[in-house]
PDB file of C-alpha atoms in Angstrom:
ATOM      1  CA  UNK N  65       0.000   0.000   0.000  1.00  0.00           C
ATOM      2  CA  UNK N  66       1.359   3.274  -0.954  1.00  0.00           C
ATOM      3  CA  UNK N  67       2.357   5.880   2.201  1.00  0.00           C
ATOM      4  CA  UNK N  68      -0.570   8.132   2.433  1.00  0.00           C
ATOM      5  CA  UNK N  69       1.086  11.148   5.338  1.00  0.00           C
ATOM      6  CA  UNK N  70      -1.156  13.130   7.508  1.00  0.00           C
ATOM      7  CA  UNK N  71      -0.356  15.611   9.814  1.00  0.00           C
ATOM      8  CA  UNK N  72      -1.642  15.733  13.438  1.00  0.00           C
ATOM      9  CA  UNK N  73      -0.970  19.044  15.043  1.00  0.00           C
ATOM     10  CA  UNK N  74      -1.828  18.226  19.202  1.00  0.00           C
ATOM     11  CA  UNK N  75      -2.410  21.432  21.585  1.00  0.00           C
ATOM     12  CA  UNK N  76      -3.804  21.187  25.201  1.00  0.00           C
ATOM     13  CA  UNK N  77      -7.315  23.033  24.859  1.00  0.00           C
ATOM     14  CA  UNK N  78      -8.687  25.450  26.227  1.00  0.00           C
ATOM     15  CA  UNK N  79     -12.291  26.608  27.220  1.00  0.00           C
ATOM     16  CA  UNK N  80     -11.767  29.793  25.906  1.00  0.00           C
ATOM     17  CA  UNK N  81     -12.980  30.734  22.307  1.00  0.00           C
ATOM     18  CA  UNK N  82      -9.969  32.797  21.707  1.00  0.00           C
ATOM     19  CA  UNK N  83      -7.311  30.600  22.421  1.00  0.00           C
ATOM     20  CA  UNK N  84      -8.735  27.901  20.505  1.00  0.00           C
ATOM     21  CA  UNK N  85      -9.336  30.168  17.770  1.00  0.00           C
ATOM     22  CA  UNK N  86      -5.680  31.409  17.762  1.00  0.00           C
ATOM     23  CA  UNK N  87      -4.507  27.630  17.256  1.00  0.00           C
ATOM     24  CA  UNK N  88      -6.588  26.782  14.519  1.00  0.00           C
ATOM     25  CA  UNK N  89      -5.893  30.466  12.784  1.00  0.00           C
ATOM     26  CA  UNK N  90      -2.152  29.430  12.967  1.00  0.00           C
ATOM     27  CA  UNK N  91      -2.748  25.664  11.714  1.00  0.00           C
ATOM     28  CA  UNK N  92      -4.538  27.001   8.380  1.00  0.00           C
ATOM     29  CA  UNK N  93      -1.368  29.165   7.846  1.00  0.00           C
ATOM     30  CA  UNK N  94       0.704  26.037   7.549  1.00  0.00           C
ATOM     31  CA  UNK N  95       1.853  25.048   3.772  1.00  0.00           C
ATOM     32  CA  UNK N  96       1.913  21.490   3.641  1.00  0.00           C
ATOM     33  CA  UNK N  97       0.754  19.214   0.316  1.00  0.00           C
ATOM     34  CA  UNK N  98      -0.398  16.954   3.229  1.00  0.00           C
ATOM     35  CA  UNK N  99      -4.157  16.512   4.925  1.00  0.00           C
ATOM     36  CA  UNK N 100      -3.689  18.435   8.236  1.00  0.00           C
ATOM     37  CA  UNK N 101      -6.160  18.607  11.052  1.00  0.00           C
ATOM     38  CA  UNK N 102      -5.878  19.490  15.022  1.00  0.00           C
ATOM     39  CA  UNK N 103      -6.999  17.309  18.279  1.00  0.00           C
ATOM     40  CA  UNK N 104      -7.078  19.173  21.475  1.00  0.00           C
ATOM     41  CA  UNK N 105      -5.655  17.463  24.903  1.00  0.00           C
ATOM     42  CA  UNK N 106      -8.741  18.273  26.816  1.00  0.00           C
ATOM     43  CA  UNK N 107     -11.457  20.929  26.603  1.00  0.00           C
ATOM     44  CA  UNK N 108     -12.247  21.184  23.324  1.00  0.00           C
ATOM     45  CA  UNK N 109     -15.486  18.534  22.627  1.00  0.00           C
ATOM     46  CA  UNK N 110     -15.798  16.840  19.386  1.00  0.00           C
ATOM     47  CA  UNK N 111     -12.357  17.680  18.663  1.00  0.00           C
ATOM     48  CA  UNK N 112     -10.292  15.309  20.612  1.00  0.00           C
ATOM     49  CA  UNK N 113      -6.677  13.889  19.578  1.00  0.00           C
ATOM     50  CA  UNK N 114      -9.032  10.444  18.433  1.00  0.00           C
ATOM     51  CA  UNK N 115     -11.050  13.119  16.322  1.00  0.00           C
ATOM     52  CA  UNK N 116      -8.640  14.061  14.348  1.00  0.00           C
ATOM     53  CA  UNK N 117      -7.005  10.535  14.066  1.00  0.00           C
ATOM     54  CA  UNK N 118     -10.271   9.674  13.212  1.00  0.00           C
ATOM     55  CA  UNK N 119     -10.475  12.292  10.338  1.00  0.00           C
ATOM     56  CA  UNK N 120      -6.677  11.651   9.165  1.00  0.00           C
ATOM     57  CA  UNK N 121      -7.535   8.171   9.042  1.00  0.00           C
ATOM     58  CA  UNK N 122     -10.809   8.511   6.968  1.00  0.00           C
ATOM     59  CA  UNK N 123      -8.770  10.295   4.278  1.00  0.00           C
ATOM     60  CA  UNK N 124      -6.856   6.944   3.849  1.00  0.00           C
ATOM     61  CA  UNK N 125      -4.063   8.520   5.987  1.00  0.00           C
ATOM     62  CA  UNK N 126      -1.619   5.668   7.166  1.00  0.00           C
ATOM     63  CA  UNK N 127       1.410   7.644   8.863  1.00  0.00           C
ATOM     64  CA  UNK N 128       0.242  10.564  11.344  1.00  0.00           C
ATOM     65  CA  UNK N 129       2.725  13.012  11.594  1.00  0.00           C
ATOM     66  CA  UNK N 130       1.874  14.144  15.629  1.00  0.00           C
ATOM     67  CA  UNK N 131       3.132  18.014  16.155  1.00  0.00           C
ATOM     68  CA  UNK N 132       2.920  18.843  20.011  1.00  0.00           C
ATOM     69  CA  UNK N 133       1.711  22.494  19.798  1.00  0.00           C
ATOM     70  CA  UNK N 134       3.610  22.845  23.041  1.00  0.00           C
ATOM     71  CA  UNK N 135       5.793  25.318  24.522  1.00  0.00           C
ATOM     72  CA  UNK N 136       8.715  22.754  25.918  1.00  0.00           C
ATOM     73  CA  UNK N 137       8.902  18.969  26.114  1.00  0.00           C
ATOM     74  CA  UNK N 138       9.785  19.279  29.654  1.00  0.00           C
ATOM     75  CA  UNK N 139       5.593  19.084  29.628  1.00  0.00           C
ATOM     76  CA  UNK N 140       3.831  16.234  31.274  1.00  0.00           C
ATOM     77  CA  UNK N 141       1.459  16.280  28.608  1.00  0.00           C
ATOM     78  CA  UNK N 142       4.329  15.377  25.711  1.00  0.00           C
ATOM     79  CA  UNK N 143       4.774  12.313  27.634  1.00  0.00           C
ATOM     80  CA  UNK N 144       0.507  11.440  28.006  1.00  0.00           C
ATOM     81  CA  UNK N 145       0.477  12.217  24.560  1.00  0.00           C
ATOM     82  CA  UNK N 146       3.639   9.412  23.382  1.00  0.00           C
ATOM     83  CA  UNK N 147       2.087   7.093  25.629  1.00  0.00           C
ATOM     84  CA  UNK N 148      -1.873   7.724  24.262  1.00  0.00           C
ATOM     85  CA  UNK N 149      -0.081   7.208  20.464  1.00  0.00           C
ATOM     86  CA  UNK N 150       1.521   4.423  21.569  1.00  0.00           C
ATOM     87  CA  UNK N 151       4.903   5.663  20.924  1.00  0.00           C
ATOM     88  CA  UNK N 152       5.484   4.589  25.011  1.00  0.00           C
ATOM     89  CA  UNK N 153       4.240   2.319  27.277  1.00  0.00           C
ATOM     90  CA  UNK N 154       5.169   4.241  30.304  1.00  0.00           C
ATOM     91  CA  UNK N 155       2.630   6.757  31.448  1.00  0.00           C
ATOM     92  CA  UNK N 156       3.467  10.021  33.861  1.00  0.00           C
ATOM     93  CA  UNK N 157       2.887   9.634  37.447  1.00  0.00           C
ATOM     94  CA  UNK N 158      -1.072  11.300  38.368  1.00  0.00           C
ATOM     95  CA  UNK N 159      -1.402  11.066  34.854  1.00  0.00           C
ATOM     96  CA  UNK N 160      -4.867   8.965  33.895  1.00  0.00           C
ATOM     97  CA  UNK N 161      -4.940   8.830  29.700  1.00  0.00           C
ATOM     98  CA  UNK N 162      -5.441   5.960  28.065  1.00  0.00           C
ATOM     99  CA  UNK N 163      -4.232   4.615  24.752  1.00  0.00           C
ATOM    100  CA  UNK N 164      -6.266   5.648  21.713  1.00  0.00           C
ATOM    101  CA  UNK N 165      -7.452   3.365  18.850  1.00  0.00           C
ATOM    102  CA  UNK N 166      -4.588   3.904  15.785  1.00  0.00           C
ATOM    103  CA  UNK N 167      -4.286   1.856  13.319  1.00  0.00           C
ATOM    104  CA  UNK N 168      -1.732   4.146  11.251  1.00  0.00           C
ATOM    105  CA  UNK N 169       2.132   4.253  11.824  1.00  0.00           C
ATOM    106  CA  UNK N 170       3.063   7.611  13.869  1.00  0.00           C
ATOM    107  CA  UNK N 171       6.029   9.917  14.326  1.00  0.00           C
ATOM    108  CA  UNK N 172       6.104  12.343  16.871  1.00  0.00           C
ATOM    109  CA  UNK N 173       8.451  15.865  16.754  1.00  0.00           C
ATOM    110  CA  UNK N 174       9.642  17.624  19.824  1.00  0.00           C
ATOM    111  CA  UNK N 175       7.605  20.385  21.232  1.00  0.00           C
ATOM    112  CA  UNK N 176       9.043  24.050  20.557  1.00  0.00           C
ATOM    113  CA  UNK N 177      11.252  24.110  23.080  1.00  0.00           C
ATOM    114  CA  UNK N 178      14.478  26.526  21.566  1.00  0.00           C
ATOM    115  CA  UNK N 179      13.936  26.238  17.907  1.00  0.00           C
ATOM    116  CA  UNK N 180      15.499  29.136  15.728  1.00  0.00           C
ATOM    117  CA  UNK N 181      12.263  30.714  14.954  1.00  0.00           C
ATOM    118  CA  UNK N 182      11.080  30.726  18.851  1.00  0.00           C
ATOM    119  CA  UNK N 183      14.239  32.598  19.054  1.00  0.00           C
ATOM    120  CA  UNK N 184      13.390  34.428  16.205  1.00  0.00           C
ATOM    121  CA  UNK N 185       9.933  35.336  17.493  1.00  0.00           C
ATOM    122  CA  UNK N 186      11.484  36.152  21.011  1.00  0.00           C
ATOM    123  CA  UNK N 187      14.121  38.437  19.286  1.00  0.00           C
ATOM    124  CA  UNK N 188      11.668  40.614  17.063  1.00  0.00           C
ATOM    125  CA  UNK N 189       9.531  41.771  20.432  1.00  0.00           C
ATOM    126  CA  UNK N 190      12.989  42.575  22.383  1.00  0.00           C
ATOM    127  CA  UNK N 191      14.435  44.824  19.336  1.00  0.00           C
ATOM    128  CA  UNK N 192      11.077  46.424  19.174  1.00  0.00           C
ATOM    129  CA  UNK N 193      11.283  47.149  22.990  1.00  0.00           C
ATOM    130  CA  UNK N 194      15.435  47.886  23.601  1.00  0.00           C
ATOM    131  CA  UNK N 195      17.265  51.582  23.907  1.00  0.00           C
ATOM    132  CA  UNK N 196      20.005  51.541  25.730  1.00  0.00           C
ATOM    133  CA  UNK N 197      21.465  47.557  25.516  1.00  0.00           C
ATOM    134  CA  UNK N 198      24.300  47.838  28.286  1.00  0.00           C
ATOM    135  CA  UNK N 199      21.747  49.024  30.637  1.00  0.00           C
ATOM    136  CA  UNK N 200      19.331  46.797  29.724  1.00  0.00           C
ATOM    137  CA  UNK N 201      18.319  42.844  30.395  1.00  0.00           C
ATOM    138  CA  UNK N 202      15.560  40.358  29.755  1.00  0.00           C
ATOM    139  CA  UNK N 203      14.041  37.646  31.742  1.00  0.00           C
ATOM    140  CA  UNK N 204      12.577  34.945  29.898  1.00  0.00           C
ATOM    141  CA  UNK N 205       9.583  33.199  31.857  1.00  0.00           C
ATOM    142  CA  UNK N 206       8.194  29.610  31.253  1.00  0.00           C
ATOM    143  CA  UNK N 207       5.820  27.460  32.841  1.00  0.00           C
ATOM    144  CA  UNK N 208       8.626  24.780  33.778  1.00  0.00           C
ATOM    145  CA  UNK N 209       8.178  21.861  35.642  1.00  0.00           C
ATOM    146  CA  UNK N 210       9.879  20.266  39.185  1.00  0.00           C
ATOM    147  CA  UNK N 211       9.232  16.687  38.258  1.00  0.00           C
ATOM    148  CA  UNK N 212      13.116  14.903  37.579  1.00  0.00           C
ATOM    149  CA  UNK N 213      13.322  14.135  33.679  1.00  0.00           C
ATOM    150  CA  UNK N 214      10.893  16.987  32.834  1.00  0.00           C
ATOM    151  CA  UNK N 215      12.892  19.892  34.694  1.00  0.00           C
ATOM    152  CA  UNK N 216      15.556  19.195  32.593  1.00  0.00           C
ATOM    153  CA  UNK N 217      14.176  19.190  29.633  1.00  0.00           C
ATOM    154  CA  UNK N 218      12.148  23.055  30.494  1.00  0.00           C
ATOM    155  CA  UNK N 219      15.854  24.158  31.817  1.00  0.00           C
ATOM    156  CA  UNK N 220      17.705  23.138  28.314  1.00  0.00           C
ATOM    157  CA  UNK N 221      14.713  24.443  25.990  1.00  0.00           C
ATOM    158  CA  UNK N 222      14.742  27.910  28.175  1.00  0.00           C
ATOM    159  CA  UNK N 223      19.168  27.917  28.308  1.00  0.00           C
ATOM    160  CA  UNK N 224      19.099  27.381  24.489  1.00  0.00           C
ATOM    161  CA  UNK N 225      16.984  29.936  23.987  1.00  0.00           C
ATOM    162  CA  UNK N 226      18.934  32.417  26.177  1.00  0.00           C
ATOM    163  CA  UNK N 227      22.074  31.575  24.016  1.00  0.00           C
ATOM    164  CA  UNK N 228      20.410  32.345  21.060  1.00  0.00           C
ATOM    165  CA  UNK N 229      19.388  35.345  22.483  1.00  0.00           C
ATOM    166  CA  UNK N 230      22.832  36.600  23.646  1.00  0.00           C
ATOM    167  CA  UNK N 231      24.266  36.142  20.306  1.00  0.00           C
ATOM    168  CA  UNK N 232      21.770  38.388  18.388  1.00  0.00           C
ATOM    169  CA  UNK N 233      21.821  41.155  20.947  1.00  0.00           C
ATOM    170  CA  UNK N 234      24.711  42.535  23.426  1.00  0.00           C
ATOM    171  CA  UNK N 235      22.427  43.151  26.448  1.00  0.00           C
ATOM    172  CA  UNK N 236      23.966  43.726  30.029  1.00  0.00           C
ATOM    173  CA  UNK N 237      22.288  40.346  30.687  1.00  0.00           C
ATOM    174  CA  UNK N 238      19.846  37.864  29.279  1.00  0.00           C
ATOM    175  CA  UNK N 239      18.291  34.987  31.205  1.00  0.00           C
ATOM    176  CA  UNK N 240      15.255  32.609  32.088  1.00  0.00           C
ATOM    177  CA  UNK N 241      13.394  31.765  35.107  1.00  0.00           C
ATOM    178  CA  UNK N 242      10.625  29.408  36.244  1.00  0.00           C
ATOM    179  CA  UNK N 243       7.086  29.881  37.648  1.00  0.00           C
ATOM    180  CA  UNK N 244       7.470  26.004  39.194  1.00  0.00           C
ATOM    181  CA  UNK N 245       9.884  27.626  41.445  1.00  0.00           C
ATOM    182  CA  UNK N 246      10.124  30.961  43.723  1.00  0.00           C
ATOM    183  CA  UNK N 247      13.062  31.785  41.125  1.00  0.00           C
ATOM    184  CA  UNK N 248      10.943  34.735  38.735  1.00  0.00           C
ATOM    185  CA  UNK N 249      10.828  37.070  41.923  1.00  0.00           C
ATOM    186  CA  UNK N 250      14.032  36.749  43.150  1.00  0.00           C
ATOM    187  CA  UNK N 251      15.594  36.617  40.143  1.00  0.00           C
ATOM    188  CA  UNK N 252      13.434  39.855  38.436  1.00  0.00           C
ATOM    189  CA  UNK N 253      14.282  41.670  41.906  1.00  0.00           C
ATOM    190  CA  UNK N 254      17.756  41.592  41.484  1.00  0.00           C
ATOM    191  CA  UNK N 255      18.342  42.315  37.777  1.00  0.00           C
ATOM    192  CA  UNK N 256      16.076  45.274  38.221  1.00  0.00           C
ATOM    193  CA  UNK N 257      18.503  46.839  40.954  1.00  0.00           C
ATOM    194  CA  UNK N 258      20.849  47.385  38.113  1.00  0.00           C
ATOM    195  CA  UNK N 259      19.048  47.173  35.214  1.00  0.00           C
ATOM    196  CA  UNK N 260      16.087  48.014  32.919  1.00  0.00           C
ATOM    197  CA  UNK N 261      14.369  44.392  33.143  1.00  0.00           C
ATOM    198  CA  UNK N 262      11.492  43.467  30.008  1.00  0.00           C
ATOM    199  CA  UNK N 263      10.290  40.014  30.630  1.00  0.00           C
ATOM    200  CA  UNK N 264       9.132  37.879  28.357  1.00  0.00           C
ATOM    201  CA  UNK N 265       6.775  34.756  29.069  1.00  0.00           C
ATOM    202  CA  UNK N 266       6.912  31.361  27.204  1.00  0.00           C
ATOM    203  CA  UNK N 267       3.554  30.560  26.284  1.00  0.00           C
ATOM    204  CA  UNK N 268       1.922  29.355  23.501  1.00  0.00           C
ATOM    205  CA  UNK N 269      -0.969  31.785  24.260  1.00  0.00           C
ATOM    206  CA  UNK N 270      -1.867  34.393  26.336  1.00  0.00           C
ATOM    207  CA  UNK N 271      -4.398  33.071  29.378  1.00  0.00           C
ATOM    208  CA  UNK N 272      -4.237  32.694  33.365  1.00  0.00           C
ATOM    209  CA  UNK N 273      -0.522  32.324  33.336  1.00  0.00           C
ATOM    210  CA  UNK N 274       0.461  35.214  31.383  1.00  0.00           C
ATOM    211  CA  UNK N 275      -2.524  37.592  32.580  1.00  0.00           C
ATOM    212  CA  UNK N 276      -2.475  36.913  35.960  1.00  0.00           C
ATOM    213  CA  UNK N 277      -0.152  34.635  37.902  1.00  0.00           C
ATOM    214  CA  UNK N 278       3.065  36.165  36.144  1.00  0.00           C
ATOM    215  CA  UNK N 279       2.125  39.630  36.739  1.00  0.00           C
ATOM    216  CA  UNK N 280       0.690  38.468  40.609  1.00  0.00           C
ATOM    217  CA  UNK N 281       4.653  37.337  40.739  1.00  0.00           C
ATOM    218  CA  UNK N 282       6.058  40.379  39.354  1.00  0.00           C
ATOM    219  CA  UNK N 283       3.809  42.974  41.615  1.00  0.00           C
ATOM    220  CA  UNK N 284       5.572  45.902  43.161  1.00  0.00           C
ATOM    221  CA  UNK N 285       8.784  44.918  40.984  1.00  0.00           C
ATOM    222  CA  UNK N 286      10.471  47.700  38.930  1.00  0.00           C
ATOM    223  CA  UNK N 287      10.045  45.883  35.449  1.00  0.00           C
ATOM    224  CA  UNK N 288       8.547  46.119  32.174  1.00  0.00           C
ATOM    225  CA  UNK N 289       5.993  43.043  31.565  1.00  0.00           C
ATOM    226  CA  UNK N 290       5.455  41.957  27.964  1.00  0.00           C
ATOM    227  CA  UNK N 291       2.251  40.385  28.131  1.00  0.00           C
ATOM    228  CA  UNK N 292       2.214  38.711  24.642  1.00  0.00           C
ATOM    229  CA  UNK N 293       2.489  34.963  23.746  1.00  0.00           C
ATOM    230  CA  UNK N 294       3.752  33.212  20.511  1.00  0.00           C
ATOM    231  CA  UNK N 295       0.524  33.241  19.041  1.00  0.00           C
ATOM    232  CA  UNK N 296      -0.831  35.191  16.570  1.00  0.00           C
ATOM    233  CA  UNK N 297       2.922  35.288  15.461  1.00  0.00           C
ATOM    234  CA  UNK N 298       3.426  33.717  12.005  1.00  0.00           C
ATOM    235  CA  UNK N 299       6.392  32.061  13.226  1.00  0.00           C
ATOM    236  CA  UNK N 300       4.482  29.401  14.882  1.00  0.00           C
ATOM    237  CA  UNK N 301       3.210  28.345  11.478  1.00  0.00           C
ATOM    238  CA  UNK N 302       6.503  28.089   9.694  1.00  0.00           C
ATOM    239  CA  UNK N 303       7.311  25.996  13.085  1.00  0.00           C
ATOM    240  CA  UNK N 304       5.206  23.357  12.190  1.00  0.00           C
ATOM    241  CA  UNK N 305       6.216  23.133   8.430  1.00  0.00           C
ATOM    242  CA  UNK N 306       9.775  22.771   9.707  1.00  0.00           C
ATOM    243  CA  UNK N 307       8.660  19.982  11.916  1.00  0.00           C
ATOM    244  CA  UNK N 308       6.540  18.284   9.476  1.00  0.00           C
ATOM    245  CA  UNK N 309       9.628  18.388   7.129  1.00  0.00           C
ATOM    246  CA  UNK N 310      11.846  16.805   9.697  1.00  0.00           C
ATOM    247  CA  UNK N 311      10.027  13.779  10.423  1.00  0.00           C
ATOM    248  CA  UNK N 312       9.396  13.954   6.576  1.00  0.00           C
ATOM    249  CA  UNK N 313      13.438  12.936   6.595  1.00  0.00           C
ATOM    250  CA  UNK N 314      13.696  10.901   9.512  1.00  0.00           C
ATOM    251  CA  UNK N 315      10.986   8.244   8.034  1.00  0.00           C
ATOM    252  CA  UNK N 316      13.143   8.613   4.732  1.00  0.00           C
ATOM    253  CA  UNK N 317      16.260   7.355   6.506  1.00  0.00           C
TER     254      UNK N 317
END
């Protein structure tokens, strides 16, 4: 039977209209010669990860390319989501998924994590928003995660972007913190004794975390908060036509 490729983009849901809208905006920007559809974590009814296996699969799709629409792999849901594909049989402690019904052959991509154009994205808001670079620093802010095996992964993804960072712009300082841990006060505290601080969150899409628990963190701190998320940026598009094309090569070799 010839390959028939289909492309599975996976994002966590949300109840609101917005957010759910911004995904699926983001997902018909995507250039691909491929069927493409999205299945939603949780929240989302009728459009569950099955649904859109189920759709793929009606289209005589028999390899799902799955893109995790996720910020870092250091998320517990990257590894509910291997485990519900069947890519592992070990499921996250607390986690309760269960394995859905696939009968086509699936390869999974990272999440974002610190992919040039996350970089890229990152870097167009912070020359939009720098004057005076030596006096200056940004403070990247992501979700992260305590667990061992997924705290690593957040720390790399959020240290590779901060490299990337430092190379495109000579800032007094550039560097990342955590909302698992008490480190986004502490940290933000002390860069802005010497410095102009903008922080940046790393989120998919603006919601709770980025409207209210990072600025509840950053209250009565001398800092300049940029509120917005990847999305609506066109970078996450070209993302996931990079990460289509990878797996495109790894099933080749």
């Amino acid at each position: 039977m010839a390959e028939k490729i289909g492309v599975l983009v996976i994002a966590h849901g949300s109840r609101s209209s917005r957010w759910v809208r911004l995904v699926d905006d983001a997902v018909k920007q995507v250039k691909t010669e491929h069927p493409l559809t999205v299945g939603f974590l949780e929240l989302v009814e009728g459009r569950k990860i099955q649904d859109g296996i189920d759709a793929l699969e009606a289209q005589g799709v028999n390899r799902i390319f799955a893109i995790p629409l996720f910020a870092s792999s250091g998320s517990k849901h990257i590894e509910e989501i291997r485990f519900m594909l069947g890519l592992t049989g070990r499921l996250p402690a607390a986690s309760d998924v269960a394995p859905l019904n696939v009968h086509a052959k699936v390869a999974m991509s990272p999440a974002m994590d610190d992919h040039p154009y996350i970089a890229e994205m990152l870097a167009k808001r912070i020359q939009a928003l720098i004057r005076k670079p030596e006096e200056e620093a940004v403070l990247l802010v992501g979700h992260g995660n305590e667990l061992p095996g997924f705290k690593e992964k957040w720390e790399a993804g959020m240290n590779g972007l901060v490299k990337q960072l430092r190379r495109k712009f000579p800032l007094a300082c550039i560097t990342s913190a955590s909302l698992s841990s008490d480190e986004l006060q502490k940290r933000a505290d002390a860069l802005s004794q010497k410095y102009r601080v903008l922080v940046l969150p790393l989120f998919l899409s603006e919601g709770y975390f980025t409207d209210q628990l990072i600025p509840s963190r950053l209250e009565g701190l001398k800092v300049e908060y940029l509120r917005s998320a990847y999305l609506p940026d066109p970078g996450v598009s070209r993302w996931m036509e990079a990460m289509v094309e990878n797996l495109k090569k790894k099933t080749k070799s």
